[in-house]
Short mmCIF file of C-alpha atoms and ligand atoms in Angstrom, two decimals:
data_model
loop_
_atom_site.label_atom_id
_atom_site.label_comp_id
_atom_site.label_asym_id
_atom_site.label_seq_id
_atom_site.Cartn_x
_atom_site.Cartn_y
_atom_site.Cartn_z
CA MET A 1 126.44 149.89 17.34
CA GLU A 2 125.30 146.99 15.19
CA SER A 3 128.69 145.38 14.82
CA LYS A 4 129.53 145.63 18.53
CA ARG A 5 126.53 143.73 19.78
CA ASN A 6 127.13 140.07 20.56
CA SER A 7 124.70 137.56 19.18
CA PHE A 8 123.44 134.30 20.53
CA THR A 9 125.23 131.58 18.67
CA GLY A 10 122.56 129.20 17.46
CA LYS A 11 118.84 129.02 17.31
CA LEU A 12 118.78 126.92 20.43
CA GLY A 13 121.00 129.45 22.21
CA PHE A 14 118.36 132.13 21.88
CA VAL A 15 115.44 129.96 22.91
CA LEU A 16 117.28 128.47 25.86
CA ALA A 17 118.47 131.83 27.15
CA ALA A 18 115.02 133.37 26.85
CA ALA A 19 113.35 130.31 28.36
CA GLY A 20 115.87 130.34 31.21
CA SER A 21 114.81 133.86 32.08
CA ALA A 22 111.14 133.05 31.60
CA VAL A 23 111.03 129.94 33.79
CA GLY A 24 111.19 130.87 37.42
CA LEU A 25 109.07 131.38 40.50
CA GLY A 26 106.32 132.61 38.19
CA ASN A 27 105.80 129.08 36.89
CA ILE A 28 106.32 127.10 40.04
CA TRP A 29 105.04 129.39 42.77
CA ARG A 30 102.75 131.97 41.18
CA PHE A 31 100.88 130.02 38.49
CA PRO A 32 99.58 127.22 40.76
CA TYR A 33 98.25 129.57 43.43
CA LEU A 34 96.49 131.75 40.89
CA ALA A 35 95.03 128.75 39.09
CA ALA A 36 93.82 127.37 42.43
CA LYS A 37 92.30 130.69 43.42
CA TYR A 38 90.71 131.75 40.14
CA GLY A 39 88.68 128.76 39.08
CA GLY A 40 91.07 125.91 38.22
CA GLY A 41 90.19 124.66 34.74
CA MET A 42 88.60 127.95 33.82
CA PHE A 43 91.81 129.81 34.63
CA LEU A 44 93.84 127.27 32.69
CA LEU A 45 91.64 127.60 29.61
CA VAL A 46 91.74 131.40 29.66
CA TYR A 47 95.49 131.31 30.19
CA ILE A 48 96.12 128.98 27.26
CA ILE A 49 93.91 131.00 24.90
CA LEU A 50 95.58 134.25 25.92
CA SER A 51 99.00 132.74 25.61
CA LEU A 52 98.45 131.47 22.06
CA THR A 53 96.94 134.70 20.79
CA PHE A 54 97.89 137.72 22.82
CA GLY A 55 101.08 136.41 24.45
CA PHE A 56 102.38 135.20 21.11
CA SER A 57 101.67 138.51 19.36
CA LEU A 58 103.24 140.62 22.07
CA MET A 59 106.28 138.40 22.26
CA VAL A 60 106.81 138.58 18.49
CA ALA A 61 106.43 142.38 18.61
CA GLU A 62 108.94 142.78 21.45
CA ILE A 63 111.55 140.43 19.98
CA ALA A 64 111.21 142.12 16.58
CA ILE A 65 111.55 145.62 18.08
CA GLY A 66 114.76 144.51 19.79
CA ARG A 67 116.17 142.83 16.72
CA LYS A 68 115.27 145.73 14.44
CA THR A 69 116.85 148.40 16.62
CA ARG A 70 119.62 146.34 18.23
CA LEU A 71 118.92 148.26 21.42
CA SER A 72 117.28 147.50 24.76
CA ALA A 73 113.88 148.90 25.73
CA ILE A 74 114.53 152.59 26.40
CA GLY A 75 116.82 153.11 23.42
CA ALA A 76 114.69 150.95 21.16
CA TYR A 77 111.46 152.93 21.55
CA GLU A 78 113.38 156.19 21.31
CA LYS A 79 115.08 155.12 18.12
CA LEU A 80 111.80 154.08 16.51
CA ASP A 81 110.05 157.31 17.50
CA ARG A 82 111.40 159.93 19.89
CA ARG A 83 107.93 160.71 21.25
CA PHE A 84 107.50 157.15 22.50
CA GLY A 85 110.72 156.70 24.44
CA PHE A 86 108.63 156.93 27.60
CA ILE A 87 107.18 153.44 26.96
CA GLY A 88 110.69 152.03 27.34
CA ILE A 89 111.13 153.94 30.59
CA MET A 90 107.83 152.66 31.97
CA ALA A 91 108.69 149.10 30.94
CA SER A 92 112.02 149.40 32.71
CA ILE A 93 110.40 150.34 36.02
CA VAL A 94 108.65 146.95 36.13
CA PRO A 95 111.72 144.79 36.89
CA ALA A 96 112.72 147.26 39.60
CA ILE A 97 109.38 146.69 41.32
CA ILE A 98 109.39 142.92 40.84
CA LEU A 99 112.97 142.17 41.92
CA PRO A 100 112.60 143.21 45.59
CA TYR A 101 109.60 141.02 46.31
CA TYR A 102 110.93 138.27 44.04
CA SER A 103 113.93 138.19 46.38
CA VAL A 104 111.67 137.93 49.42
CA ILE A 105 110.11 134.80 47.92
CA GLY A 106 113.56 133.60 46.86
CA GLY A 107 114.40 133.94 50.56
CA TRP A 108 111.45 131.72 51.50
CA VAL A 109 112.75 129.09 49.05
CA THR A 110 116.26 129.30 50.54
CA LYS A 111 114.86 128.88 54.04
CA TYR A 112 112.97 125.78 52.90
CA ILE A 113 116.19 124.22 51.58
CA ALA A 114 117.72 124.78 55.02
CA GLY A 115 114.60 123.38 56.68
CA PHE A 116 114.73 120.11 54.72
CA VAL A 117 118.49 119.77 55.23
CA THR A 118 118.31 120.31 59.00
CA GLY A 119 115.52 117.80 59.52
CA GLU A 120 112.63 120.18 60.08
CA MET A 121 110.41 118.52 57.50
CA GLU A 122 107.87 117.27 59.95
CA ALA A 123 107.36 120.71 61.45
CA MET A 124 107.23 122.27 57.98
CA ALA A 125 104.48 119.88 56.97
CA SER A 126 102.10 121.23 59.58
CA ALA A 127 99.50 123.56 58.11
CA ASP A 128 100.44 126.50 60.38
CA TYR A 129 104.19 126.36 59.91
CA PHE A 130 104.45 128.66 56.91
CA GLY A 131 102.16 131.33 58.39
CA GLY A 132 104.16 131.23 61.62
CA TYR A 133 107.43 131.51 59.74
CA ILE A 134 106.54 134.54 57.62
CA GLY A 135 104.87 136.03 60.70
CA GLU A 136 108.30 136.37 62.31
CA ALA A 137 109.97 139.70 61.79
CA VAL A 138 113.66 138.82 61.62
CA GLU A 139 114.22 135.39 60.09
CA PRO A 140 112.54 135.96 56.71
CA ILE A 141 114.56 139.16 56.35
CA VAL A 142 117.79 137.26 56.94
CA TRP A 143 116.91 134.76 54.19
CA PHE A 144 115.79 137.59 51.90
CA GLY A 145 119.20 139.20 52.52
CA ILE A 146 121.00 135.94 51.71
CA PHE A 147 119.10 135.45 48.45
CA LEU A 148 119.64 139.07 47.44
CA ALA A 149 123.35 138.91 48.32
CA ILE A 150 123.88 135.77 46.20
CA THR A 151 122.11 137.43 43.26
CA ALA A 152 124.12 140.61 43.68
CA VAL A 153 127.46 138.82 43.96
CA VAL A 154 126.78 136.93 40.72
CA VAL A 155 125.84 140.15 38.93
CA MET A 156 128.77 142.14 40.35
CA LEU A 157 131.32 139.50 39.46
CA GLY A 158 129.72 139.09 36.05
CA VAL A 159 129.62 135.29 36.38
CA GLU A 160 126.06 134.85 35.08
CA LYS A 161 127.28 132.54 32.34
CA GLY A 162 128.49 130.01 34.90
CA ILE A 163 125.19 130.07 36.77
CA GLU A 164 123.28 129.74 33.52
CA LYS A 165 125.25 126.61 32.67
CA VAL A 166 124.46 125.12 36.07
CA SER A 167 120.80 125.97 35.72
CA LYS A 168 120.61 124.39 32.29
CA ILE A 169 121.54 121.12 33.95
CA MET A 170 119.16 121.74 36.82
CA MET A 171 116.17 122.50 34.63
CA PRO A 172 115.66 118.94 33.29
CA VAL A 173 116.13 117.59 36.81
CA LEU A 174 113.49 120.00 38.08
CA ILE A 175 111.06 118.93 35.36
CA GLY A 176 111.76 115.28 36.13
CA LEU A 177 111.11 115.84 39.83
CA ILE A 178 107.88 117.71 39.17
CA LEU A 179 106.70 114.82 37.00
CA PHE A 180 107.66 112.34 39.68
CA ILE A 181 105.73 114.29 42.34
CA VAL A 182 102.68 114.51 40.07
CA ILE A 183 102.66 110.75 39.52
CA TYR A 184 103.34 110.04 43.18
CA THR A 185 100.52 112.31 44.34
CA LEU A 186 98.00 110.91 41.91
CA CYS A 187 98.86 107.31 42.71
CA THR A 188 99.09 107.53 46.48
CA LEU A 189 97.03 110.40 47.88
CA GLU A 190 93.35 109.85 48.34
CA GLY A 191 91.15 112.55 46.88
CA ALA A 192 93.87 113.87 44.57
CA TRP A 193 91.87 113.02 41.42
CA ASP A 194 89.15 115.47 42.46
CA GLY A 195 91.85 118.09 42.25
CA VAL A 196 92.77 116.97 38.74
CA VAL A 197 89.17 117.43 37.68
CA TYR A 198 89.03 120.86 39.31
CA TYR A 199 92.27 121.85 37.59
CA LEU A 200 91.66 120.48 34.12
CA LYS A 201 87.93 120.74 33.61
CA PRO A 202 86.70 124.27 32.91
CA ASP A 203 83.69 125.16 35.01
CA PHE A 204 82.07 128.09 33.24
CA SER A 205 80.28 129.24 36.35
CA LYS A 206 83.73 130.09 37.76
CA PHE A 207 84.42 132.61 35.02
CA SER A 208 84.77 136.21 36.08
CA ILE A 209 86.59 139.22 34.73
CA MET A 210 89.14 138.65 37.50
CA THR A 211 89.98 135.28 35.93
CA VAL A 212 91.04 137.16 32.82
CA VAL A 213 92.83 139.91 34.77
CA ALA A 214 94.79 137.36 36.79
CA ALA A 215 95.58 135.19 33.74
CA MET A 216 96.78 138.16 31.72
CA GLY A 217 98.95 139.48 34.56
CA GLN A 218 100.42 136.02 34.98
CA LEU A 219 101.11 135.79 31.27
CA PHE A 220 103.20 138.96 31.34
CA TYR A 221 104.99 137.90 34.46
CA SER A 222 105.74 134.36 33.43
CA MET A 223 106.85 135.11 29.89
CA SER A 224 108.78 138.20 30.94
CA LEU A 225 106.63 140.40 28.67
CA ALA A 226 105.78 144.09 28.96
CA MET A 227 108.95 144.81 30.90
CA GLY A 228 111.47 145.32 28.16
CA ILE A 229 113.18 141.96 28.71
CA MET A 230 112.20 140.35 25.42
CA ILE A 231 113.28 143.52 23.59
CA THR A 232 116.73 143.09 25.08
CA PHE A 233 116.78 139.41 24.14
CA GLY A 234 115.68 140.30 20.62
CA SER A 235 118.48 142.83 20.31
CA TYR A 236 120.95 139.95 20.56
CA MET A 237 119.14 137.70 18.11
CA LYS A 238 120.63 136.99 14.71
CA LYS A 239 118.68 138.04 11.65
CA ASP A 240 118.37 134.52 10.24
CA ILE A 241 116.61 133.02 13.24
CA SER A 242 112.86 132.62 13.10
CA ILE A 243 111.13 135.00 15.50
CA SER A 244 107.74 133.33 15.39
CA LYS A 245 109.10 129.82 15.94
CA SER A 246 111.25 131.01 18.82
CA ALA A 247 108.25 132.77 20.38
CA HIS A 248 106.20 129.58 20.09
CA GLN A 249 108.94 127.48 21.64
CA ILE A 250 109.46 129.81 24.59
CA GLU A 251 105.72 129.97 25.10
CA LEU A 252 105.29 126.21 24.96
CA PHE A 253 108.14 125.53 27.33
CA ASP A 254 107.09 128.17 29.84
CA THR A 255 103.41 127.24 29.80
CA GLY A 256 104.20 123.53 29.91
CA ILE A 257 106.20 123.89 33.11
CA ALA A 258 103.54 126.10 34.69
CA ILE A 259 100.79 123.60 33.89
CA LEU A 260 102.84 120.76 35.35
CA ALA A 261 103.54 122.77 38.49
CA GLY A 262 99.80 123.27 38.92
CA LEU A 263 99.27 119.56 38.53
CA MET A 264 101.85 118.96 41.21
CA ILE A 265 100.19 121.27 43.74
CA ILE A 266 96.43 121.55 43.20
CA PRO A 267 95.49 117.83 43.46
CA ALA A 268 97.58 117.61 46.63
CA VAL A 269 95.69 120.54 48.13
CA PHE A 270 92.47 118.59 47.54
CA ALA A 271 93.93 115.48 49.10
CA PHE A 272 95.21 117.21 52.24
CA SER A 273 92.16 119.38 52.80
CA GLY A 274 89.76 116.49 52.25
CA GLY A 275 88.23 118.26 49.27
CA ASP A 276 87.63 121.55 51.08
CA GLU A 277 87.73 124.12 48.25
CA SER A 278 88.44 127.04 50.58
CA ALA A 279 91.97 125.64 50.98
CA LEU A 280 92.55 126.67 47.37
CA GLY A 281 92.34 130.36 48.09
CA GLN A 282 95.45 130.55 50.28
CA GLY A 283 97.39 132.73 47.89
CA PRO A 284 101.18 133.15 47.89
CA GLY A 285 101.79 130.53 50.59
CA LEU A 286 100.16 127.65 48.71
CA MET A 287 103.31 125.98 47.41
CA PHE A 288 105.13 126.37 50.72
CA VAL A 289 102.34 124.73 52.66
CA THR A 290 101.49 121.94 50.23
CA LEU A 291 104.90 120.65 49.11
CA PRO A 292 106.28 119.76 52.56
CA GLN A 293 103.02 117.89 53.20
CA ILE A 294 103.61 115.80 50.07
CA PHE A 295 107.27 115.15 50.88
CA GLU A 296 106.41 114.10 54.40
CA THR A 297 104.32 111.23 53.10
CA MET A 298 107.14 110.00 50.82
CA PRO A 299 109.88 107.57 51.74
CA GLY A 300 113.11 109.62 51.54
CA GLY A 301 110.98 112.75 51.41
CA ALA A 302 113.47 114.94 53.28
CA VAL A 303 116.21 114.31 50.74
CA LEU A 304 113.86 114.75 47.78
CA GLY A 305 112.42 117.89 49.35
CA ALA A 306 115.88 119.38 49.76
CA ILE A 307 116.80 118.53 46.15
CA PHE A 308 113.51 119.92 44.89
CA PHE A 309 113.91 123.25 46.66
CA ILE A 310 117.52 123.51 45.45
CA MET A 311 116.24 123.22 41.86
CA VAL A 312 113.58 125.83 42.51
CA PHE A 313 116.27 128.01 44.05
CA PHE A 314 118.31 127.88 40.84
CA ALA A 315 115.29 128.64 38.68
CA ALA A 316 114.57 131.63 40.94
CA LEU A 317 118.19 132.71 40.99
CA THR A 318 118.58 132.83 37.20
CA SER A 319 115.40 134.87 36.98
CA ALA A 320 116.50 137.23 39.76
CA ILE A 321 119.87 137.64 38.06
CA SER A 322 118.26 138.62 34.79
CA LEU A 323 115.93 141.03 36.58
CA MET A 324 118.87 142.63 38.41
CA GLU A 325 121.02 142.68 35.30
CA THR A 326 118.26 144.56 33.46
CA VAL A 327 117.88 147.22 36.14
CA VAL A 328 121.66 147.61 36.49
CA SER A 329 122.16 148.13 32.76
CA ILE A 330 119.39 150.71 32.61
CA ILE A 331 120.91 152.71 35.45
CA LYS A 332 124.34 152.32 33.87
CA ASP A 333 123.15 153.61 30.50
CA LYS A 334 121.32 156.54 32.05
CA THR A 335 123.93 157.65 34.60
CA GLY A 336 127.22 156.51 33.11
CA LEU A 337 128.21 155.08 36.51
CA GLY A 338 130.25 151.87 36.78
CA ARG A 339 128.81 148.40 37.24
CA ILE A 340 129.48 148.14 40.98
CA PRO A 341 127.91 151.50 41.97
CA CYS A 342 124.89 150.63 39.82
CA CYS A 343 124.60 147.27 41.56
CA LEU A 344 124.72 149.06 44.91
CA ILE A 345 121.89 151.36 43.84
CA VAL A 346 119.80 148.34 42.83
CA ILE A 347 120.54 146.63 46.15
CA GLY A 348 119.34 149.83 47.84
CA ILE A 349 116.07 149.71 45.88
CA CYS A 350 115.65 146.04 46.78
CA ILE A 351 116.13 146.71 50.46
CA ALA A 352 113.82 149.72 50.40
CA LEU A 353 110.99 147.77 48.76
CA GLY A 354 111.83 144.23 49.89
CA LEU A 355 111.94 144.94 53.63
CA PRO A 356 108.39 146.31 53.74
CA SER A 357 107.22 143.38 51.56
CA SER A 358 108.63 140.94 54.08
CA LEU A 359 107.54 142.85 57.17
CA GLY A 360 104.05 143.13 55.71
CA TYR A 361 103.47 139.59 56.95
CA SER A 362 104.71 140.28 60.47
CA ILE A 363 105.05 143.52 62.38
CA TRP A 364 103.63 145.61 59.55
CA SER A 365 100.67 143.38 58.89
CA GLU A 366 98.40 146.27 59.77
CA VAL A 367 99.91 148.39 57.01
CA LYS A 368 97.80 147.94 53.92
CA ILE A 369 97.72 149.76 50.62
CA LEU A 370 94.31 149.65 48.95
CA GLY A 371 93.47 146.84 51.34
CA MET A 372 96.42 144.74 50.20
CA GLN A 373 99.36 143.32 52.09
CA LEU A 374 102.55 145.12 50.95
CA LEU A 375 103.95 142.19 48.92
CA ASP A 376 100.59 141.69 47.27
CA PHE A 377 100.46 145.38 46.53
CA PHE A 378 103.82 145.39 44.70
CA ASP A 379 102.75 142.28 42.82
CA PHE A 380 99.45 143.95 41.91
CA ALA A 381 101.04 147.30 40.94
CA SER A 382 103.46 145.63 38.54
CA ASN A 383 101.33 142.78 37.16
CA SER A 384 97.85 144.21 37.12
CA VAL A 385 98.55 147.88 36.44
CA LEU A 386 101.95 148.75 35.05
CA MET A 387 102.42 145.76 32.74
CA PRO A 388 98.96 145.97 31.14
CA LEU A 389 99.60 149.69 30.67
CA VAL A 390 102.97 149.07 29.00
CA ALA A 391 101.37 146.35 26.87
CA LEU A 392 98.55 148.70 25.85
CA LEU A 393 100.99 151.44 24.89
CA THR A 394 103.10 148.92 22.98
CA CYS A 395 100.04 147.72 21.05
CA PHE A 396 99.03 151.29 20.26
CA PHE A 397 102.55 152.16 19.18
CA VAL A 398 103.05 149.06 17.04
CA GLY A 399 99.49 149.05 15.69
CA PHE A 400 99.06 152.68 14.76
CA VAL A 401 102.37 154.57 14.89
CA LEU A 402 105.03 152.14 13.75
CA LYS A 403 102.41 149.99 11.92
CA PRO A 404 102.30 146.17 12.08
CA LYS A 405 104.03 145.98 8.71
CA ALA A 406 107.31 147.15 10.21
CA ILE A 407 107.25 144.20 12.61
CA MET A 408 106.13 141.79 9.90
CA ASP A 409 108.98 142.90 7.65
CA GLU A 410 111.44 142.23 10.46
CA VAL A 411 109.94 138.78 11.07
CA GLU A 412 110.00 138.00 7.36
CA LEU A 413 113.73 138.56 7.12
CA SER A 414 114.07 134.94 8.16
CA GLU A 415 110.75 133.23 7.40
CA ARG A 416 107.30 133.53 5.93
CA PHE A 417 105.20 134.95 8.77
CA LYS A 418 102.11 132.74 8.69
CA GLN A 419 100.20 134.39 11.51
CA LYS A 420 100.28 137.88 9.98
CA GLY A 421 96.52 138.29 10.07
CA LEU A 422 96.24 137.17 13.69
CA PHE A 423 99.12 139.39 14.66
CA SER A 424 97.72 142.51 13.09
CA VAL A 425 94.15 142.12 14.38
CA MET A 426 95.43 141.17 17.82
CA ILE A 427 97.82 144.09 18.20
CA ARG A 428 95.47 146.69 16.77
CA TYR A 429 92.07 145.74 18.11
CA ILE A 430 91.56 142.70 20.30
CA ALA A 431 94.49 143.15 22.68
CA PRO A 432 93.87 146.87 23.29
CA ILE A 433 90.18 146.26 24.04
CA CYS A 434 91.06 143.46 26.48
CA LEU A 435 93.80 145.53 28.05
CA VAL A 436 91.55 148.52 28.64
CA ALA A 437 88.98 146.20 30.24
CA ILE A 438 91.69 144.64 32.37
CA LEU A 439 93.14 147.92 33.51
CA ALA A 440 89.71 149.27 34.33
CA SER A 441 88.75 146.21 36.33
CA SER A 442 92.02 146.01 38.26
CA ILE A 443 91.73 149.65 39.20
CA LEU A 444 88.05 149.45 40.07
CA GLY A 445 88.78 146.25 41.98
CA ALA A 446 91.61 147.86 43.92
CA PHE A 447 89.35 150.70 44.96
CA GLY A 448 86.69 148.26 46.02
CA VAL A 449 84.16 149.26 43.36
CA ILE A 450 84.02 145.67 42.08
CA SER A 451 85.11 142.60 44.00
CA ILE A 452 88.46 141.03 43.18
N1 LIG B 501 109.43 135.12 34.15
C1 LIG B 501 110.01 134.96 35.45
C2 LIG B 501 109.19 133.96 36.25
O1 LIG B 501 108.21 133.45 35.73
O2 LIG B 501 109.56 133.69 37.37
C3 LIG B 501 110.09 136.25 36.17
C4 LIG B 501 111.03 137.12 35.49
C5 LIG B 501 112.35 136.75 35.38
C6 LIG B 501 110.65 138.26 34.90
C7 LIG B 501 113.27 137.51 34.73
C8 LIG B 501 111.55 139.04 34.26
C9 LIG B 501 112.85 138.64 34.16
F1 LIG B 501 113.75 139.37 33.58
#
């Protein structure tokens, strides 16, 4: 087994591949709307603290489990202890829940490229456009289908490498554009600086347990944790590459882009709403409403808007490919079927869960699960329930069954692990306590016992 597994060539190869999977809609679409909704600076502060402590520890644990066993999630947990193979199975369900609704949002992005290219920018910049668009039954489904089909074709043909190369070129362009939009907004839009204050200055009165729940869910989502992905990446990592440095670099890169994306969107929301804070609570539509408004005020905005959404499309596509690839390989390992039939099964799952997610904004808007729109429900079920549960089980397993030393030994094959103490205390005590609190509050929140 060991000798057959390919390895990433250099140190940079590993970090870039993992960062490519980590950076996606989570950073550009999901982070800003959560930060806007859950207290701006307070959310940011909680997110950064969690990322440096908990996120780091969990990422090190997952990469080390993968590298130690040279297997992906299901096999890895089974190999370490037969009784705990179920954690790998639970982790593997997460990408299957995320991919369908990820593709719905990928479809929204694709539609926005078309909108900028065909000269609809002015219409798109009106505050009601996005709501009207997702309120239609058919069109969003067509774009969802297009996004899903592109993802599936890449996975079926096995040409991910080509797409990854393209997206490596796109990524710096995307970062450059985000920076440009940030500077443009702050220099030209009146009222934008109030948004910067809201976003960067923690206001302790805005703290609630939901800030922590949302930040933790976002951390898993954005860094591709608690879903077996980092285990798979670790399984390809060479023994002489530093796990803790790689984890820090992925974390820094991923968080950096998310923070910038927030800075691109939140101040603009302040500027366009004239400082009305209720505009911050829009949820999933925030980026789609705000960005066209910014582009409309720019000279050459239509062209820049189109380029921007093309970059976001590639970031989303690489993430969707790695999500689909993960689900396909799990089904392949479990059933022994070929790549194409497995892809078809995954497409079936995506249609079965993606269609309701899309229709939940139009003809099925009355259908609610636990009071949530269907897309929100899938997002909640994966991010606020299943991932914290997988993370909790992983902490328990690593902390008390496998023992932190096993992970530390793996890390120390290539370096002196400086954060040993932090790692051990985090995995054994602090993280489990936080995770239990988080799970309890998401569940109580979903059942309306406490307010979310
Ligand atoms: N981390 C990605 C994002 O922030 O958009 C989402 C994701 C991509 C999760 C790929 C898992 C994955 F395999």
